[in-house]
Coordinates of C-alpha atoms and ligand atoms in Angstrom, one line a residue:
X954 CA -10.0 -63.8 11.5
X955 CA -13.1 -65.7 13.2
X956 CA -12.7 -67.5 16.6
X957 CA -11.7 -71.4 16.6
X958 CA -12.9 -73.5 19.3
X959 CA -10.4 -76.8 20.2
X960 CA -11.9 -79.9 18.9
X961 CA -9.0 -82.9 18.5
X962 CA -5.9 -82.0 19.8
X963 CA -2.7 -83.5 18.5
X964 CA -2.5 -86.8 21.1
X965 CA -6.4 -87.4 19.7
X966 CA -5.5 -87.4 16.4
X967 CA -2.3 -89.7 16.9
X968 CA -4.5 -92.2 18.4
X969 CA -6.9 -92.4 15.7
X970 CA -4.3 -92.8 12.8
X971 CA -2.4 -95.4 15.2
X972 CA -6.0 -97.4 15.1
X973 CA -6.7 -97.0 11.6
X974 CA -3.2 -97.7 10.5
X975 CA -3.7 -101.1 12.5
X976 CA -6.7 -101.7 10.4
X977 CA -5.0 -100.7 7.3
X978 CA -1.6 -102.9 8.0
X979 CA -4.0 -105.9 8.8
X980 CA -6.4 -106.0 6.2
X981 CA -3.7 -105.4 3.0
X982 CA -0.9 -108.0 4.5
X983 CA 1.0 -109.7 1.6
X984 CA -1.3 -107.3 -0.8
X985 CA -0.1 -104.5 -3.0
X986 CA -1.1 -101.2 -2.0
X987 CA -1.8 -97.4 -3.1
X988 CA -2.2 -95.1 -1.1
X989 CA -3.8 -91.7 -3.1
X990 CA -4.1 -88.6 -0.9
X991 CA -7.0 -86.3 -1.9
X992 CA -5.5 -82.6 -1.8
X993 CA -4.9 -80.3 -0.5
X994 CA -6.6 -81.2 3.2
X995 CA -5.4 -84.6 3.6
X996 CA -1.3 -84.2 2.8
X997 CA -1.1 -84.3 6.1
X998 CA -3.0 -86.7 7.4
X999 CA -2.0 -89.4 4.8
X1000 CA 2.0 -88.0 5.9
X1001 CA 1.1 -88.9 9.0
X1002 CA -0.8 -92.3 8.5
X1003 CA 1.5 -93.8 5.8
X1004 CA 3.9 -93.7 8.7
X1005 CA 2.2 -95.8 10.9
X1006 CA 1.7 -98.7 8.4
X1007 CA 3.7 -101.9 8.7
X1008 CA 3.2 -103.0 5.2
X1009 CA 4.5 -101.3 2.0
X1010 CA 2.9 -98.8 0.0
X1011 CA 3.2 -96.8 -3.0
X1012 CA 2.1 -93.0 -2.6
X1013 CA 0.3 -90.7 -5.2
X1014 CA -1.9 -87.9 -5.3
X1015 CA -5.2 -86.8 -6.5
X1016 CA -6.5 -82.9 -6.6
X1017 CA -9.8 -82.3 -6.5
X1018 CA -11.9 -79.2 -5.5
X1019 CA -15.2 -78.4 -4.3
X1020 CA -15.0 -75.5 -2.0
X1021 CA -14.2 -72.2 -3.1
X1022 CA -12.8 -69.4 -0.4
X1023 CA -15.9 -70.0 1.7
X1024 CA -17.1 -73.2 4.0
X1025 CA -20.2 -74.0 1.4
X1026 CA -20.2 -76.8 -0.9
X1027 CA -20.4 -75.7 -4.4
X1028 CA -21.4 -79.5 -5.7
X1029 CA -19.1 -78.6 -8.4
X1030 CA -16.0 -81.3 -8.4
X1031 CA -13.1 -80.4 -10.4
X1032 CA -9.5 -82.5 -10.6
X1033 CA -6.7 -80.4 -10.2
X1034 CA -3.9 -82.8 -10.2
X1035 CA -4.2 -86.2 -12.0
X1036 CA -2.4 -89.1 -10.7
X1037 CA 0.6 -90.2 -11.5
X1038 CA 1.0 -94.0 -10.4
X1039 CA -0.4 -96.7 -12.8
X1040 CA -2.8 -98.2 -10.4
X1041 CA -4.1 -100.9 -13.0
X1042 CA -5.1 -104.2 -11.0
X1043 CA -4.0 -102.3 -8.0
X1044 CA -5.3 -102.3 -4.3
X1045 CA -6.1 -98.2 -4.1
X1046 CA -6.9 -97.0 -0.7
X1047 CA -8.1 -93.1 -0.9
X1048 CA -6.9 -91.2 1.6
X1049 CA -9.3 -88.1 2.9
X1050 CA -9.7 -85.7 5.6
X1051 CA -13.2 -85.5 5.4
X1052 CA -16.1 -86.6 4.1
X1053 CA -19.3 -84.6 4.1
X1054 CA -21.7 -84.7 1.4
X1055 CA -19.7 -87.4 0.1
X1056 CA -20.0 -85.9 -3.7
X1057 CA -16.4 -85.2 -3.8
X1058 CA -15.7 -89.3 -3.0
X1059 CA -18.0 -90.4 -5.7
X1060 CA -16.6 -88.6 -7.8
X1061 CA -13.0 -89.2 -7.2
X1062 CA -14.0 -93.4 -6.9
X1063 CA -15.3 -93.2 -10.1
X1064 CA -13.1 -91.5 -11.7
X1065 CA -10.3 -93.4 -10.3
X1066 CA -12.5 -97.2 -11.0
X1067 CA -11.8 -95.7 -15.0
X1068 CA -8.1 -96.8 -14.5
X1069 CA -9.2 -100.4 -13.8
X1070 CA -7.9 -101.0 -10.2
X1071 CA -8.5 -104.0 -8.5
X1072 CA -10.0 -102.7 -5.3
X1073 CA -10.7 -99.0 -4.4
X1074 CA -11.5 -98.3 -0.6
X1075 CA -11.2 -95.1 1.5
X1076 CA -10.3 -93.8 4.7
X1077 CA -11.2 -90.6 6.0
X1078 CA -10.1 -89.1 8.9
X1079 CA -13.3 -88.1 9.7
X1080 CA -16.9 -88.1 8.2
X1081 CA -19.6 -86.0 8.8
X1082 CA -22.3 -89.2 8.0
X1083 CA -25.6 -87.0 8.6
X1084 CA -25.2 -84.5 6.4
X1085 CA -24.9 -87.5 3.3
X1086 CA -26.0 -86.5 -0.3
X1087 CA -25.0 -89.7 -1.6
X1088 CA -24.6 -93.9 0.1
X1089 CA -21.0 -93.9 -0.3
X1090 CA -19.4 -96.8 2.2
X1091 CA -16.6 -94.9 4.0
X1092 CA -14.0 -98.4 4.8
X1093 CA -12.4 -96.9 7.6
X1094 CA -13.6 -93.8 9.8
X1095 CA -10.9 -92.2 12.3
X1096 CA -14.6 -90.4 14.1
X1097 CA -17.8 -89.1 13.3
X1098 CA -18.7 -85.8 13.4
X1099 CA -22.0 -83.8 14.0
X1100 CA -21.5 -80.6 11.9
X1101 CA -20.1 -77.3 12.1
X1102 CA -16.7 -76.3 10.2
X1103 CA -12.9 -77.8 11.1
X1104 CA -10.2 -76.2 10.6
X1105 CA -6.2 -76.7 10.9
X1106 CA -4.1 -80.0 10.7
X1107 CA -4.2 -79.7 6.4
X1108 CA -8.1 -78.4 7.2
X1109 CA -8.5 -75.1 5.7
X1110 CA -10.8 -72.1 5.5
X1111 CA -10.0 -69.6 2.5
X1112 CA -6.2 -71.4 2.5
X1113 CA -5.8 -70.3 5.8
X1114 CA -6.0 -72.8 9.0
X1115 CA -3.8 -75.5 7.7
X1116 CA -1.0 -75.5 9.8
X1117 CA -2.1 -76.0 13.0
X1118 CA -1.4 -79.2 14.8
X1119 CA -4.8 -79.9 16.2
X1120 CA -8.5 -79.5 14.6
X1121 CA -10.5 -76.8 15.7
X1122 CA -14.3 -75.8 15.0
X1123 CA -14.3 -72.6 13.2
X1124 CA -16.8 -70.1 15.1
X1125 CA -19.0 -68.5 12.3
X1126 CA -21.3 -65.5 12.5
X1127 CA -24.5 -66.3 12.1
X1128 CA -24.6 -64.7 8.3
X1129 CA -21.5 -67.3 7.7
X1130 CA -23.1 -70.5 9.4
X1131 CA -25.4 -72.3 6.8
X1132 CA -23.8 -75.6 8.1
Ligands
5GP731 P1 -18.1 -83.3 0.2 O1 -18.0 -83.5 -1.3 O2 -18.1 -84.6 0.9 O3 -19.3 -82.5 0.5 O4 -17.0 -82.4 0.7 C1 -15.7 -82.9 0.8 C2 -14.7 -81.8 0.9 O5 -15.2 -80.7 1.5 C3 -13.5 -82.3 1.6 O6 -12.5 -82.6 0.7 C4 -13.1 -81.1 2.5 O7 -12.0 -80.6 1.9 C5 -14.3 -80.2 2.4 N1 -14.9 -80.1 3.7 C6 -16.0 -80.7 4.2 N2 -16.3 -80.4 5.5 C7 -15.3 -79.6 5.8 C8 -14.9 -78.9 7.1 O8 -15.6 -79.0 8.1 N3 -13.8 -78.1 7.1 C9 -13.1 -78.0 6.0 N4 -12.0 -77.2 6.1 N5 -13.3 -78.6 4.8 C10 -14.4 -79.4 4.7

């Protein structure tokens, strides 16, 4: 198993979902709302933000994949689960861990715009904004990151990883690190 370095411990993450949640709750008062959790790394994130809202919302989830069993983008987007909520002249608010070349995200927004909502936004945990392939907006950050590999709280490497409570950078060797 390669090293893991700490990176966000538990008490960081809570206070970036507490912020964002504030955000959130604010900006969709007395408005409809769907939250769609992109799996399998943000279950539980979006577990843990959907209980920090003060408004009501209406869960669902989207599968998509990009990464095989290793940490480099493949550029290849495939859904693996479809949603299940009708989301037509809906408020959707996608629900990420992270964002990184952003391909996955245009994909999934324009997929999901092909269902007619009435607003799509997303929120991502966090977002790796330098390494960009594409402009997507990202609505609402929880932090930026530089680079490198994170693993654990629903982050995985090869399935593994996603348990832990906090986020931790995964030490590669240097025949692994091409990020
Ligand atoms: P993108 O399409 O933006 O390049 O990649 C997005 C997907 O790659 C995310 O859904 C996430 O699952 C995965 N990803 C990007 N960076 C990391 C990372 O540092 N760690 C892990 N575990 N997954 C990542």
């Amino acid at each position: 198993m390669p090293d893991i370095l700490p990176f966000l411990n538990h008490e960081d993450i809570k206070r970036l979902i507490s912020a964002l949640a504030k955000r959130i709750s604010t900006d969709y008062r007395d408005q409809d709302l769907v939250v769609i959790g992109i799996l399998k790394g943000a279950f539980i994130f979006l577990s843990d933000l959907v209980r920090q809202l003060s408004i009501p919302v209406e869960i669902d989830f989207i599968g998509a994949s990009s990464y095989g069993q290793n940490t480099h983008s493949s550029e290849k987007i495939r859904i693996t689960k479809e949603i299940d909520i009708d989301i037509l002249n809906k408020n959707v608010l996608i629900v990420e861990d992270i964002v990184d070349t952003g391909l996955t995200m245009v994909f999934l927004v324009e997929h999901l715009k092909s269902f007619s909502p009435k607003t799509v936004k997303i929120c991502a945990l966090l977002d790796k904004k330098e390494r960009r392939k594409t402009d997507i907006h990202i609505d609402y950050v929880g932090q930026r990151v530089a680079g490198g590999f994170l693993v654990g709280y629903g982050l995985d490497y090869g399935e593994k990883y996603r348990n832990l409570p906090g986020i931790y950078r995964l030490k590669l060797s240097s025949s692994e690190e091409k990020l």
